C-alpha cells in the first residue's frame, strides 16, 4: 500500500471525471451526474477513512471524528489541515478551507459592473460547473463520516474562491 | 501442538462476512457449529465493551469451558472475533493487526460492496497462513 501518483494527475483526473459525467454520460441531467459523482466520492471516502484510522485508537464521540476529518484526514488528502471549524453544537458543523487545493486552478469570475443578461447567464453556468466539482469532496467527507458511524448530509459553498466551506449536518 | 480456533469477521450491521476454522486440531462438525454459536453469543458483550474504550484490541472478553473469545474492533465498527484456547496475547494481537491490513486491501477493491461476504480465496489462504504463523 505504498505506491504514489503525482498530484497533477489527480487534479486532471477529477477535472476530466466531472466534465465527462456532465457532458457525455448524463448530458442533460445534471442532478444525475451530481449524484453519481457524489456516490463515487462516498465510496472513496469510505475506503480512505478505513485506511487512515488503522493506526490510531477509535473515536469516542462525534466531535472526535469531525476533528479527525479536519486534521489527519484532510492532511493526508491535501497536505494541509482545515483552517476553520465552526459548530452550532446541535449537530451542524462548518469546515472552512481557505485554499481548497482542487479549486485553485479555477478562474475567479469578476462580476461585471453593468452585466448584460447574456453575461449573467454565462456566469450562472460557470457557477453551476464550479459547484459540480464540489460534489466529489462532499462525497468523500460523507463516506468517511458514514464509515465512522455518523450519518450526515454534506453540502459545499463557494462564495469566494479559492476558499471553500463544507456544511455537515 | 494442536489448538482449536475459530475466526469470524462481523460487519457493522451485525452480518458475518467471513468465517474460518483456523485451529490445527482435527475439525469436527458439531464443534464448528458450537464455536460459531459461542462467537455470536459474545456479540452483545462486544457491543457494550466497544463503547467504553477507545482501544482497538479488546482482549479476552468472554469464556466458554476452556475457550476464550478475543475481539478487535476497527474504527468502522467492524469486529474481528477469535475463539481460541491459547494464552498467547501478543501473537493474537499481531494476528488481528495483519488481518486488519488484509481487510483494508479487500475494502480498497472498488468492486467490493462493504458489508457483503468476503469470497476471495486469496484472502482465505492468507488468513489461514497468518493463523498458522501467529496462533
GROMACS .gro file of N, CA and C in nm, chain B residues 2 18 24 26 33 62 72 75 82 93-94 98 104 112 123-124 129:
model
   51
  171UNK      N    1  -0.172  -2.907   1.915
  171UNK     CA    2  -0.299  -2.879   1.848
  171UNK      C    3  -0.371  -2.769   1.924
  187UNK      N    4  -1.724  -1.310   0.709
  187UNK     CA    5  -1.619  -1.409   0.683
  187UNK      C    6  -1.609  -1.500   0.803
  193UNK      N    7  -0.538  -2.591   1.451
  193UNK     CA    8  -0.466  -2.703   1.392
  193UNK      C    9  -0.518  -2.836   1.443
  195UNK      N   10  -0.804  -3.143   1.479
  195UNK     CA   11  -0.892  -3.204   1.380
  195UNK      C   12  -1.028  -3.137   1.386
  202UNK      N   13  -2.003  -2.583   1.467
  202UNK     CA   14  -2.127  -2.509   1.492
  202UNK      C   15  -2.127  -2.449   1.631
  231UNK      N   16  -1.481  -1.300   2.693
  231UNK     CA   17  -1.581  -1.399   2.732
  231UNK      C   18  -1.513  -1.535   2.737
  241UNK      N   19  -1.128  -0.768   1.823
  241UNK     CA   20  -1.056  -0.650   1.778
  241UNK      C   21  -1.155  -0.568   1.698
  244UNK      N   22  -1.218   0.114   1.339
  244UNK     CA   23  -1.287   0.243   1.350
  244UNK      C   24  -1.421   0.239   1.282
  251UNK      N   25  -1.215  -1.388   1.759
  251UNK     CA   26  -1.139  -1.512   1.757
  251UNK      C   27  -1.172  -1.593   1.881
  262UNK      N   28  -0.271  -1.044   1.908
  262UNK     CA   29  -0.280  -0.903   1.867
  262UNK      C   30  -0.215  -0.881   1.732
  263UNK      N   31  -0.097  -0.944   1.709
  263UNK     CA   32  -0.033  -0.929   1.579
  263UNK      C   33  -0.118  -0.991   1.470
  267UNK      N   34  -0.253  -0.791   1.138
  267UNK     CA   35  -0.226  -0.830   0.999
  267UNK      C   36  -0.356  -0.855   0.924
  273UNK      N   37  -0.838  -0.421   0.489
  273UNK     CA   38  -0.839  -0.291   0.421
  273UNK      C   39  -0.810  -0.309   0.273
  281UNK      N   40  -1.587  -0.434  -0.446
  281UNK     CA   41  -1.633  -0.499  -0.325
  281UNK      C   42  -1.735  -0.410  -0.256
  292UNK      N   43  -0.773  -1.414   0.001
  292UNK     CA   44  -0.788  -1.367   0.138
  292UNK      C   45  -0.791  -1.486   0.233
  293UNK      N   46  -0.868  -1.587   0.196
  293UNK     CA   47  -0.883  -1.705   0.280
  293UNK      C   48  -0.748  -1.772   0.304
  298UNK      N   49  -0.279  -1.879   0.655
  298UNK     CA   50  -0.133  -1.878   0.673
  298UNK      C   51  -0.095  -1.795   0.796
   0.00000   0.00000   0.00000
